[in-house]
């Protein structure tokens, strides 16, 4: 195999550079796989070459062939491609890939490289199931920063959809690879096309190969249609004659083709592909024709109106028989069979509503010409819009109908809007009117479910529970699983309000299973968001994150209203894992996403969480502003918001040491529906009572009962810094010893057996130890990255790069950063092999693994004034002395001020009783700032008070010498008088 086999192709003459597409890809920095899936003629290879040439990473290029169906041959290709890059690297690596070592050895080698590599696999259709498995294993284990760029005509034998769902892959299909109008115009003009370029550009619909062919002729009549017709002339007569019949089908499969065009010969598809017509064949045999091709076939079919109408009529009947009512409705519209359309419309709408497919309902009803939308259609449309986030459109359509024309759907839509605004009395009235409107059985159940939810919102949890329990049984007996799932979903909220958390989790799982069984993605997303929240309550953060990862793709397609809830939960996970910076970013994003959907009262809850983050970070004015914003969102005093407000205020009092005020706030939360609020408030309250000498055994038993009901002790770990004394006290008295012993110990500041201690020296020279063993930093910026994360908790790549390189946020700096983080991970994993990912990258941010106990010397202070030796060892070295970046300068000034202030305070406090020791501490301050006159005065006076005038004179003489040497001046008379006051003078100052 020659080395040119692994070279990036040179640019073609008059090649159109896809700048917009390249820019879109460059923004998505965290992708591992970029897959181009489109028929021939869409410029896949050309774009891959442009992408490779535009990247600052070296590229290994492989054009696959038939032999690569063999996994061994394919793996050899990959190894040779990477080796070619290593041989030709600008900075020689001297590394040779072991061709016998397999993927494992390759990945280990790649992790150590000082740069990242892109691997391009062109003609990916040659991958078999076994060679695709090899590629899948490589993608799963590739180090961060390495990418696979893949091009194929159809879906390949790798699980692309799974990687897309995880945010690790992107698929560029034919729709995305089409030329834009500007690109098409540019291509035509570059070839000297003399015709109406703008008109031809519109006709060609962005098909790159068609544009290329058209631009090669000056004929103003050249068009995509002509090109397609030219290709169709090569078809056998029977295929050419009957192929237009298939225009009535959006996708083709052999069964439907036989019903619509039985005259087509059996080898019709082979002929279509042979002549180069644009179709894509998927794995299941379904055929996706290019839109331009389908439109051209439709134009041919329209020449024969009777045939056009008859085929659409037939296609509609076929679709209806196959249970595809949406396609049937589309066909009936084309056939102008309004009788069949109206006959099928309402049953379809009702079925979709019963299944919760309101986005489809909205799209279907929007396809009806506005002038033909009757009031009942507008009411159904308004409800669908409310439930899919189009709140303003819904209100407009409700106003158009007028309250006098409201049916059950319209009243239901209005009730939902009232509920989101916190107007519960108006909500209840609308629901009552909806029930009085005589809804169908499905709507009757749906309205009763909403009515129970409204009762719950007004504090009637017990009454609502009884109504919903009966409704679950009723719908289950009737076999209406969707209605039963809806009732179960609301019932789980009530269980949570009553503190029946095990029952809540069970109801959540039951409703999720029903929605999954019914294949209803919209409600499935909603219930799984709440299931993720249940995992958060129990401290199962990995399961919660996995649940959110699973539903994000569904939410983006089916339920955009759940996006803000997903972001809020991302924030909760970060918050409970002690990452207020990441939590704050997620909460602020959630607020931004909530607003368009009209969730005004819920935004208040998130504003309180924002306030908590700011409080934790010491941003008190920002915290006050966020709390004020939260208050402004409340139309009426909603119980759950009042509870959340009490908890936030109580915790803020704890942070300030205002224990009595904190106790008052927390004791008002004993009936909160939020298990974390209730349990945490109860535990902190018991600690405050214990400090006052109260007997807390009975209340502690009740608290443990709440934890039993939740099924987890994890909430107690969130506030162990405050409640650790309570747990140690309980253990000493034999109360719940097995459960509380570990919590009491973990509050003592000791490293647990499962934690790993990462100690970072940032004062003076940068040094790092892990479990007291020195860690060799693999790259010059490695220590700086660790220090930045230790100070800030977490941060996005852009934010960290911007800080480290002082605003020079260029591609080369991003690439260096990715390599540095990868090498740091490798060094940390080598030191602690048990740690899966020491520096995880989640939700767009880097952070330390929670199992790492990170210690930064800049924040270490003696815990007691009695620890005299610790104060003598207290360092005032400059923070990152050789780092000129603004972030380091800011921290240097802040930390120097903090440490100087602490040492000064310690010396001042010790001076009355231990003046000699105080003098030594003042000397440390003077050594750090030898020209500061106040420090020499303090040193001399402390030595005098200690009865050691010689030491005072010696200190003053050193100050005089330093002052003359450094700036050529002598001390002022005032400084001399203050320093030498009461010290016997042996000589006069010079």
Short mmCIF file of C-alpha atoms in Angstrom, two decimals, residues 411-412 414-420 422-433 435 445-465 467-468 471 486-487 490-491 493-494 497 636-640:
data_model
loop_
_atom_site.label_atom_id
_atom_site.label_comp_id
_atom_site.label_asym_id
_atom_site.label_seq_id
_atom_site.Cartn_x
_atom_site.Cartn_y
_atom_site.Cartn_z
CA UNK A 411 -61.71 25.23 28.35
CA UNK A 412 -58.95 22.69 29.03
CA UNK A 414 -57.48 27.91 29.10
CA UNK A 415 -57.23 25.99 32.37
CA UNK A 416 -53.66 24.98 31.59
CA UNK A 417 -52.74 28.60 30.89
CA UNK A 418 -54.32 29.70 34.18
CA UNK A 419 -52.43 26.98 36.07
CA UNK A 420 -49.08 28.06 34.67
CA UNK A 422 -50.70 30.40 39.34
CA UNK A 423 -54.39 31.39 38.95
CA UNK A 424 -55.77 28.23 40.50
CA UNK A 425 -59.32 29.42 41.16
CA UNK A 426 -59.73 30.44 37.50
CA UNK A 427 -58.12 27.15 36.48
CA UNK A 428 -60.67 25.19 38.50
CA UNK A 429 -63.56 27.13 36.95
CA UNK A 430 -62.31 26.39 33.43
CA UNK A 431 -61.99 22.69 34.22
CA UNK A 432 -65.53 22.60 35.62
CA UNK A 433 -66.81 24.22 32.42
CA UNK A 435 -66.52 18.79 32.16
CA UNK A 445 -60.68 11.12 32.02
CA UNK A 446 -58.15 13.70 30.93
CA UNK A 447 -60.13 16.53 32.51
CA UNK A 448 -60.64 14.62 35.76
CA UNK A 449 -56.90 14.07 35.88
CA UNK A 450 -56.28 17.79 35.38
CA UNK A 451 -58.93 18.60 37.97
CA UNK A 452 -57.20 16.44 40.54
CA UNK A 453 -53.92 18.15 39.70
CA UNK A 454 -55.57 21.55 40.25
CA UNK A 455 -56.92 20.42 43.63
CA UNK A 456 -53.41 19.29 44.50
CA UNK A 457 -52.02 22.69 43.44
CA UNK A 458 -54.34 24.34 45.96
CA UNK A 459 -53.18 22.10 48.81
CA UNK A 460 -55.84 19.37 48.65
CA UNK A 461 -53.38 16.48 48.34
CA UNK A 462 -55.47 13.88 50.21
CA UNK A 463 -58.62 14.60 48.21
CA UNK A 464 -56.69 14.58 44.95
CA UNK A 465 -55.07 11.25 45.85
CA UNK A 467 -59.73 10.91 43.04
CA UNK A 468 -56.68 9.75 41.12
CA UNK A 471 -59.26 7.04 38.17
CA UNK A 486 -51.70 10.01 32.67
CA UNK A 487 -53.49 9.44 35.96
CA UNK A 490 -50.23 12.93 38.38
CA UNK A 491 -50.68 10.44 41.22
CA UNK A 493 -46.77 13.90 42.28
CA UNK A 494 -49.35 13.50 45.02
CA UNK A 497 -46.53 15.68 48.37
CA UNK A 636 -50.30 33.92 44.49
CA UNK A 637 -48.56 32.24 47.41
CA UNK A 638 -48.02 28.69 46.09
CA UNK A 639 -47.13 26.25 48.87
CA UNK A 640 -44.17 24.64 47.16
#
